[in-house]
Amino acid sequence: MPANHIPCALRTPVAFAPPGQPFPPGTGRIPMPLLPTLLRALLFVALLALLSACATPTLAEPVPASAPFPDIPLENAATPAQLAALGLSGQGPWKLSDIRPATGNKAPLVLIEIFSMYCPHCQREAPHMNRLAELLAASPLKDRITVIGVGVGNTRMEVDLYRERYGVTIPLFADPDLAAHEQVGEPGTPHFFLVSLKDRAAPATLFSRTGRMASPQAFLDELSAIARRND
């Protein structure tokens, strides 16, 4: 039975008569003094059903590793230079599969940070993301892995404020209506996905994890191992 369904227990006609007055024939008999008690009972049942419906947990889960990854929308909140480096032109919006950085002969990989400007963990992670980008630029993976951030529930103005306040250097995109967040399984923030764009018609999830990185170097080492397995 659905949680918000209230069963109808009174299936015969019911009449309410004042004390000492006869009841119409063929009706249920509920004396007036019991009416307040009955109404309270019905209200209690309705309240329990409402609370049960509100307490139903969400079944959403982040897209796991080895699963197909949705071609999420990307609303422009990056700088012109960043867009050019990603192979994006115009003002957007774009799709994830539109990202076309220079990757040589290797399958392009995109590391996506799902963040929110209001998330304190994301705010503390910003310097680590900058350091990860620096380490990546100096590593053999510099032309293989592209890093972007998607601000879930954040407008372009909010993403701009986040970039300026925390000095974020990676390209950031907005997700004001939570469309991308819903498609990736509504993860907590920050959440990291490593996605392969080898087949742009069917992006693949190589890595999926919620929470802050242990350290930028340790995270890069982990990503490097995954990239080597997917050469």
PDB file of C-alpha atoms in Angstrom:
ATOM      1  CA  MET A   1       0.000   0.000   0.000  1.00  0.00           C
ATOM      2  CA  PRO A   2       1.422   3.419  -0.892  1.00  0.00           C
ATOM      3  CA  ALA A   3       2.594   5.399   2.110  1.00  0.00           C
ATOM      4  CA  ASN A   4       0.280   8.274   1.296  1.00  0.00           C
ATOM      5  CA  HIS A   5      -2.834   6.114   0.906  1.00  0.00           C
ATOM      6  CA  ILE A   6      -5.357   6.355   3.715  1.00  0.00           C
ATOM      7  CA  PRO A   7      -7.718   3.338   3.726  1.00  0.00           C
ATOM      8  CA  CYS A   8     -11.427   4.030   3.937  1.00  0.00           C
ATOM      9  CA  ALA A   9     -12.674   2.059   6.954  1.00  0.00           C
ATOM     10  CA  LEU A  10     -16.223   3.465   6.930  1.00  0.00           C
ATOM     11  CA  ARG A  11     -18.044   1.754   4.072  1.00  0.00           C
ATOM     12  CA  THR A  12     -21.680   2.073   5.253  1.00  0.00           C
ATOM     13  CA  PRO A  13     -23.718   5.269   5.469  1.00  0.00           C
ATOM     14  CA  VAL A  14     -23.156   7.005   8.773  1.00  0.00           C
ATOM     15  CA  ALA A  15     -25.541   9.335  10.562  1.00  0.00           C
ATOM     16  CA  PHE A  16     -24.841  11.521  13.558  1.00  0.00           C
ATOM     17  CA  ALA A  17     -27.795  12.128  15.884  1.00  0.00           C
ATOM     18  CA  PRO A  18     -27.921  14.222  19.036  1.00  0.00           C
ATOM     19  CA  PRO A  19     -28.359  12.376  22.347  1.00  0.00           C
ATOM     20  CA  GLY A  20     -31.912  11.032  22.815  1.00  0.00           C
ATOM     21  CA  GLN A  21     -32.838  11.335  19.110  1.00  0.00           C
ATOM     22  CA  PRO A  22     -33.508   8.265  16.912  1.00  0.00           C
ATOM     23  CA  PHE A  23     -31.054   7.225  14.170  1.00  0.00           C
ATOM     24  CA  PRO A  24     -32.269   7.002  10.569  1.00  0.00           C
ATOM     25  CA  PRO A  25     -32.824   3.385   9.531  1.00  0.00           C
ATOM     26  CA  GLY A  26     -30.014   1.600   7.667  1.00  0.00           C
ATOM     27  CA  THR A  27     -27.231   3.805   8.995  1.00  0.00           C
ATOM     28  CA  GLY A  28     -24.290   3.266  11.271  1.00  0.00           C
ATOM     29  CA  ARG A  29     -24.746   4.525  14.814  1.00  0.00           C
ATOM     30  CA  ILE A  30     -22.149   6.916  16.172  1.00  0.00           C
ATOM     31  CA  PRO A  31     -23.326   8.835  19.234  1.00  0.00           C
ATOM     32  CA  MET A  32     -22.442  12.524  19.237  1.00  0.00           C
ATOM     33  CA  PRO A  33     -20.200  12.255  22.335  1.00  0.00           C
ATOM     34  CA  LEU A  34     -17.920   9.882  20.374  1.00  0.00           C
ATOM     35  CA  LEU A  35     -17.616  12.194  17.365  1.00  0.00           C
ATOM     36  CA  PRO A  36     -14.632  14.220  18.663  1.00  0.00           C
ATOM     37  CA  THR A  37     -12.772  10.991  19.501  1.00  0.00           C
ATOM     38  CA  LEU A  38     -13.448   9.606  16.017  1.00  0.00           C
ATOM     39  CA  LEU A  39     -12.277  12.795  14.327  1.00  0.00           C
ATOM     40  CA  ARG A  40      -9.100  12.829  16.392  1.00  0.00           C
ATOM     41  CA  ALA A  41      -8.424   9.210  15.413  1.00  0.00           C
ATOM     42  CA  LEU A  42      -8.903   9.965  11.723  1.00  0.00           C
ATOM     43  CA  LEU A  43      -6.627  13.006  11.934  1.00  0.00           C
ATOM     44  CA  PHE A  44      -3.985  10.880  13.676  1.00  0.00           C
ATOM     45  CA  VAL A  45      -4.119   8.271  10.892  1.00  0.00           C
ATOM     46  CA  ALA A  46      -3.826  10.993   8.250  1.00  0.00           C
ATOM     47  CA  LEU A  47      -0.834  12.527  10.066  1.00  0.00           C
ATOM     48  CA  LEU A  48       0.943   9.173  10.273  1.00  0.00           C
ATOM     49  CA  ALA A  49       0.411   8.606   6.549  1.00  0.00           C
ATOM     50  CA  LEU A  50       1.785  12.069   5.744  1.00  0.00           C
ATOM     51  CA  LEU A  51       4.856  11.586   7.924  1.00  0.00           C
ATOM     52  CA  SER A  52       5.485   8.193   6.351  1.00  0.00           C
ATOM     53  CA  ALA A  53       5.337   9.685   2.861  1.00  0.00           C
ATOM     54  CA  CYS A  54       7.696  12.529   3.805  1.00  0.00           C
ATOM     55  CA  ALA A  55      10.165  10.135   5.436  1.00  0.00           C
ATOM     56  CA  THR A  56      10.501   7.906   2.371  1.00  0.00           C
ATOM     57  CA  PRO A  57      14.259   7.929   1.546  1.00  0.00           C
ATOM     58  CA  THR A  58      15.529   8.817  -1.903  1.00  0.00           C
ATOM     59  CA  LEU A  59      16.734   5.910  -4.021  1.00  0.00           C
ATOM     60  CA  ALA A  60      19.180   8.067  -5.986  1.00  0.00           C
ATOM     61  CA  GLU A  61      22.825   6.932  -5.974  1.00  0.00           C
ATOM     62  CA  PRO A  62      25.874   8.418  -7.717  1.00  0.00           C
ATOM     63  CA  VAL A  63      26.779   6.834 -11.044  1.00  0.00           C
ATOM     64  CA  PRO A  64      29.232   4.041 -10.116  1.00  0.00           C
ATOM     65  CA  ALA A  65      32.531   3.187 -11.772  1.00  0.00           C
ATOM     66  CA  SER A  66      32.182   0.935 -14.852  1.00  0.00           C
ATOM     67  CA  ALA A  67      28.673   2.291 -15.573  1.00  0.00           C
ATOM     68  CA  PRO A  68      27.704   4.475 -18.547  1.00  0.00           C
ATOM     69  CA  PHE A  69      27.994   8.175 -17.765  1.00  0.00           C
ATOM     70  CA  PRO A  70      25.290  10.618 -18.872  1.00  0.00           C
ATOM     71  CA  ASP A  71      26.145  13.287 -21.405  1.00  0.00           C
ATOM     72  CA  ILE A  72      25.441  16.027 -18.864  1.00  0.00           C
ATOM     73  CA  PRO A  73      24.655  19.624 -19.835  1.00  0.00           C
ATOM     74  CA  LEU A  74      27.309  22.274 -19.203  1.00  0.00           C
ATOM     75  CA  GLU A  75      26.134  25.846 -18.701  1.00  0.00           C
ATOM     76  CA  ASN A  76      28.818  28.439 -19.379  1.00  0.00           C
ATOM     77  CA  ALA A  77      30.596  29.844 -16.337  1.00  0.00           C
ATOM     78  CA  ALA A  78      34.188  29.439 -17.536  1.00  0.00           C
ATOM     79  CA  THR A  79      36.604  32.054 -18.881  1.00  0.00           C
ATOM     80  CA  PRO A  80      37.127  32.462 -22.651  1.00  0.00           C
ATOM     81  CA  ALA A  81      40.660  31.043 -22.387  1.00  0.00           C
ATOM     82  CA  GLN A  82      39.394  27.989 -20.510  1.00  0.00           C
ATOM     83  CA  LEU A  83      36.645  27.396 -23.056  1.00  0.00           C
ATOM     84  CA  ALA A  84      39.196  27.566 -25.882  1.00  0.00           C
ATOM     85  CA  ALA A  85      41.404  25.009 -24.102  1.00  0.00           C
ATOM     86  CA  LEU A  86      38.394  22.701 -23.824  1.00  0.00           C
ATOM     87  CA  GLY A  87      37.618  23.051 -27.508  1.00  0.00           C
ATOM     88  CA  LEU A  88      34.314  24.799 -26.769  1.00  0.00           C
ATOM     89  CA  SER A  89      33.066  27.744 -28.800  1.00  0.00           C
ATOM     90  CA  GLY A  90      30.126  30.093 -28.498  1.00  0.00           C
ATOM     91  CA  GLN A  91      28.245  30.746 -25.275  1.00  0.00           C
ATOM     92  CA  GLY A  92      26.776  27.294 -24.678  1.00  0.00           C
ATOM     93  CA  PRO A  93      25.177  25.454 -23.143  1.00  0.00           C
ATOM     94  CA  TRP A  94      27.139  22.403 -24.229  1.00  0.00           C
ATOM     95  CA  LYS A  95      27.205  18.702 -23.492  1.00  0.00           C
ATOM     96  CA  LEU A  96      30.055  16.831 -21.807  1.00  0.00           C
ATOM     97  CA  SER A  97      30.829  15.102 -25.109  1.00  0.00           C
ATOM     98  CA  ASP A  98      31.488  18.506 -26.709  1.00  0.00           C
ATOM     99  CA  ILE A  99      34.745  18.834 -24.749  1.00  0.00           C
ATOM    100  CA  ARG A 100      37.602  18.268 -27.205  1.00  0.00           C
ATOM    101  CA  PRO A 101      40.987  19.158 -25.711  1.00  0.00           C
ATOM    102  CA  ALA A 102      44.245  18.165 -27.382  1.00  0.00           C
ATOM    103  CA  THR A 103      44.868  14.586 -26.251  1.00  0.00           C
ATOM    104  CA  GLY A 104      47.247  13.112 -28.801  1.00  0.00           C
ATOM    105  CA  ASN A 105      46.403   9.501 -29.614  1.00  0.00           C
ATOM    106  CA  LYS A 106      45.025   8.664 -26.170  1.00  0.00           C
ATOM    107  CA  ALA A 107      41.365   8.474 -25.226  1.00  0.00           C
ATOM    108  CA  PRO A 108      40.447  11.782 -23.561  1.00  0.00           C
ATOM    109  CA  LEU A 109      39.549  11.608 -19.881  1.00  0.00           C
ATOM    110  CA  VAL A 110      37.606  14.240 -17.955  1.00  0.00           C
ATOM    111  CA  LEU A 111      37.807  14.588 -14.174  1.00  0.00           C
ATOM    112  CA  ILE A 112      34.597  16.219 -12.968  1.00  0.00           C
ATOM    113  CA  GLU A 113      34.251  17.743  -9.524  1.00  0.00           C
ATOM    114  CA  ILE A 114      30.625  18.049  -8.469  1.00  0.00           C
ATOM    115  CA  PHE A 115      30.646  20.963  -6.031  1.00  0.00           C
ATOM    116  CA  SER A 116      28.472  23.675  -4.526  1.00  0.00           C
ATOM    117  CA  MET A 117      29.653  27.136  -3.597  1.00  0.00           C
ATOM    118  CA  TYR A 118      27.769  26.750  -0.308  1.00  0.00           C
ATOM    119  CA  CYS A 119      29.483  23.458   0.613  1.00  0.00           C
ATOM    120  CA  PRO A 120      32.175  24.077   3.267  1.00  0.00           C
ATOM    121  CA  HIS A 121      34.020  20.910   2.228  1.00  0.00           C
ATOM    122  CA  CYS A 122      34.156  22.177  -1.366  1.00  0.00           C
ATOM    123  CA  GLN A 123      35.450  25.522  -0.156  1.00  0.00           C
ATOM    124  CA  ARG A 124      38.269  23.820   1.771  1.00  0.00           C
ATOM    125  CA  GLU A 125      38.968  21.562  -1.217  1.00  0.00           C
ATOM    126  CA  ALA A 126      39.507  24.486  -3.616  1.00  0.00           C
ATOM    127  CA  PRO A 127      43.252  24.908  -2.875  1.00  0.00           C
ATOM    128  CA  HIS A 128      43.735  21.158  -3.296  1.00  0.00           C
ATOM    129  CA  MET A 129      41.974  21.279  -6.660  1.00  0.00           C
ATOM    130  CA  ASN A 130      44.316  24.063  -7.737  1.00  0.00           C
ATOM    131  CA  ARG A 131      47.316  22.039  -6.595  1.00  0.00           C
ATOM    132  CA  LEU A 132      46.007  18.942  -8.407  1.00  0.00           C
ATOM    133  CA  ALA A 133      45.739  20.979 -11.604  1.00  0.00           C
ATOM    134  CA  GLU A 134      49.350  22.162 -11.179  1.00  0.00           C
ATOM    135  CA  LEU A 135      50.619  18.622 -10.607  1.00  0.00           C
ATOM    136  CA  LEU A 136      48.624  17.349 -13.568  1.00  0.00           C
ATOM    137  CA  ALA A 137      50.052  20.055 -15.853  1.00  0.00           C
ATOM    138  CA  ALA A 138      53.557  18.878 -14.963  1.00  0.00           C
ATOM    139  CA  SER A 139      52.804  15.159 -15.353  1.00  0.00           C
ATOM    140  CA  PRO A 140      52.730  12.828 -18.375  1.00  0.00           C
ATOM    141  CA  LEU A 141      48.935  13.010 -18.135  1.00  0.00           C
ATOM    142  CA  LYS A 142      48.777  16.732 -18.911  1.00  0.00           C
ATOM    143  CA  ASP A 143      47.368  16.084 -22.398  1.00  0.00           C
ATOM    144  CA  ARG A 144      45.229  13.170 -21.282  1.00  0.00           C
ATOM    145  CA  ILE A 145      43.115  14.318 -18.307  1.00  0.00           C
ATOM    146  CA  THR A 146      41.016  17.475 -18.361  1.00  0.00           C
ATOM    147  CA  VAL A 147      39.633  18.820 -15.067  1.00  0.00           C
ATOM    148  CA  ILE A 148      36.339  20.709 -14.753  1.00  0.00           C
ATOM    149  CA  GLY A 149      33.923  21.587 -11.966  1.00  0.00           C
ATOM    150  CA  VAL A 150      30.113  21.642 -12.047  1.00  0.00           C
ATOM    151  CA  GLY A 151      28.385  23.854  -9.484  1.00  0.00           C
ATOM    152  CA  VAL A 152      25.153  22.032  -8.679  1.00  0.00           C
ATOM    153  CA  GLY A 153      22.293  24.322  -7.780  1.00  0.00           C
ATOM    154  CA  ASN A 154      24.557  27.297  -8.537  1.00  0.00           C
ATOM    155  CA  THR A 155      23.848  30.059 -11.033  1.00  0.00           C
ATOM    156  CA  ARG A 156      26.589  31.491 -13.218  1.00  0.00           C
ATOM    157  CA  MET A 157      26.859  34.456 -10.836  1.00  0.00           C
ATOM    158  CA  GLU A 158      27.284  32.126  -7.853  1.00  0.00           C
ATOM    159  CA  VAL A 159      29.936  30.112  -9.689  1.00  0.00           C
ATOM    160  CA  ASP A 160      31.776  33.343 -10.540  1.00  0.00           C
ATOM    161  CA  LEU A 161      31.703  34.364  -6.869  1.00  0.00           C
ATOM    162  CA  TYR A 162      33.032  30.935  -5.857  1.00  0.00           C
ATOM    163  CA  ARG A 163      35.873  31.197  -8.380  1.00  0.00           C
ATOM    164  CA  GLU A 164      36.852  34.673  -7.222  1.00  0.00           C
ATOM    165  CA  ARG A 165      36.543  34.063  -3.494  1.00  0.00           C
ATOM    166  CA  TYR A 166      38.473  30.798  -3.430  1.00  0.00           C
ATOM    167  CA  GLY A 167      40.843  31.447  -6.332  1.00  0.00           C
ATOM    168  CA  VAL A 168      39.711  28.401  -8.312  1.00  0.00           C
ATOM    169  CA  THR A 169      41.779  27.898 -11.471  1.00  0.00           C
ATOM    170  CA  ILE A 170      39.967  24.967 -13.153  1.00  0.00           C
ATOM    171  CA  PRO A 171      37.119  25.605 -15.626  1.00  0.00           C
ATOM    172  CA  LEU A 172      33.774  25.796 -13.840  1.00  0.00           C
ATOM    173  CA  PHE A 173      30.255  25.322 -15.168  1.00  0.00           C
ATOM    174  CA  ALA A 174      26.879  26.121 -13.665  1.00  0.00           C
ATOM    175  CA  ASP A 175      23.985  23.760 -12.977  1.00  0.00           C
ATOM    176  CA  PRO A 176      21.288  26.119 -11.648  1.00  0.00           C
ATOM    177  CA  ASP A 177      18.314  23.812 -12.216  1.00  0.00           C
ATOM    178  CA  LEU A 178      20.160  20.691 -10.951  1.00  0.00           C
ATOM    179  CA  ALA A 179      19.728  18.939 -14.307  1.00  0.00           C
ATOM    180  CA  ALA A 180      23.296  17.601 -14.333  1.00  0.00           C
ATOM    181  CA  HIS A 181      23.158  16.744 -10.629  1.00  0.00           C
ATOM    182  CA  GLU A 182      20.042  14.640 -11.139  1.00  0.00           C
ATOM    183  CA  GLN A 183      21.513  12.813 -14.126  1.00  0.00           C
ATOM    184  CA  VAL A 184      24.640  11.757 -12.219  1.00  0.00           C
ATOM    185  CA  GLY A 185      22.629  10.371  -9.288  1.00  0.00           C
ATOM    186  CA  GLU A 186      22.412  13.366  -6.948  1.00  0.00           C
ATOM    187  CA  PRO A 187      25.723  12.777  -5.120  1.00  0.00           C
ATOM    188  CA  GLY A 188      26.862  14.694  -2.079  1.00  0.00           C
ATOM    189  CA  THR A 189      29.507  17.365  -2.540  1.00  0.00           C
ATOM    190  CA  PRO A 190      32.291  17.237  -3.342  1.00  0.00           C
ATOM    191  CA  HIS A 191      32.050  14.189  -5.594  1.00  0.00           C
ATOM    192  CA  PHE A 192      34.583  13.185  -8.239  1.00  0.00           C
ATOM    193  CA  PHE A 193      33.965  11.336 -11.488  1.00  0.00           C
ATOM    194  CA  LEU A 194      36.632  10.306 -13.981  1.00  0.00           C
ATOM    195  CA  VAL A 195      34.943   9.845 -17.354  1.00  0.00           C
ATOM    196  CA  SER A 196      36.313   8.452 -20.605  1.00  0.00           C
ATOM    197  CA  LEU A 197      35.245  10.170 -23.825  1.00  0.00           C
ATOM    198  CA  LYS A 198      36.772   7.498 -26.054  1.00  0.00           C
ATOM    199  CA  ASP A 199      33.264   6.845 -27.343  1.00  0.00           C
ATOM    200  CA  ARG A 200      31.596  10.238 -27.296  1.00  0.00           C
ATOM    201  CA  ALA A 201      28.232   8.680 -28.012  1.00  0.00           C
ATOM    202  CA  ALA A 202      28.556   6.648 -24.812  1.00  0.00           C
ATOM    203  CA  PRO A 203      30.824   8.218 -22.132  1.00  0.00           C
ATOM    204  CA  ALA A 204      32.061   5.692 -19.568  1.00  0.00           C
ATOM    205  CA  THR A 205      32.603   6.129 -15.814  1.00  0.00           C
ATOM    206  CA  LEU A 206      36.069   5.023 -14.684  1.00  0.00           C
ATOM    207  CA  PHE A 207      36.017   6.449 -11.153  1.00  0.00           C
ATOM    208  CA  SER A 208      33.309   7.676  -8.759  1.00  0.00           C
ATOM    209  CA  ARG A 209      33.832   8.850  -5.179  1.00  0.00           C
ATOM    210  CA  THR A 210      32.228  11.243  -2.710  1.00  0.00           C
ATOM    211  CA  GLY A 211      34.418  13.222  -0.334  1.00  0.00           C
ATOM    212  CA  ARG A 212      37.616  15.212  -0.223  1.00  0.00           C
ATOM    213  CA  MET A 213      40.888  13.833  -1.560  1.00  0.00           C
ATOM    214  CA  ALA A 214      43.542  12.593   0.875  1.00  0.00           C
ATOM    215  CA  SER A 215      46.107  14.778  -0.894  1.00  0.00           C
ATOM    216  CA  PRO A 216      46.531  16.138  -4.432  1.00  0.00           C
ATOM    217  CA  GLN A 217      49.555  13.919  -5.094  1.00  0.00           C
ATOM    218  CA  ALA A 218      47.865  10.772  -3.805  1.00  0.00           C
ATOM    219  CA  PHE A 219      44.796  11.554  -5.894  1.00  0.00           C
ATOM    220  CA  LEU A 220      46.915  12.125  -9.004  1.00  0.00           C
ATOM    221  CA  ASP A 221      48.697   8.801  -8.432  1.00  0.00           C
ATOM    222  CA  GLU A 222      45.320   7.062  -8.235  1.00  0.00           C
ATOM    223  CA  LEU A 223      44.092   8.751 -11.398  1.00  0.00           C
ATOM    224  CA  SER A 224      47.342   7.862 -13.192  1.00  0.00           C
ATOM    225  CA  ALA A 225      46.869   4.180 -12.389  1.00  0.00           C
ATOM    226  CA  ILE A 226      43.321   4.273 -13.735  1.00  0.00           C
ATOM    227  CA  ALA A 227      44.457   6.069 -16.908  1.00  0.00           C
ATOM    228  CA  ARG A 228      47.166   3.466 -17.561  1.00  0.00           C
ATOM    229  CA  ARG A 229      44.629   0.670 -17.254  1.00  0.00           C
ATOM    230  CA  ASN A 230      42.456   2.413 -19.826  1.00  0.00           C
ATOM    231  CA  ASP A 231      45.067   3.266 -22.471  1.00  0.00           C
TER     232      ASP A 231
END
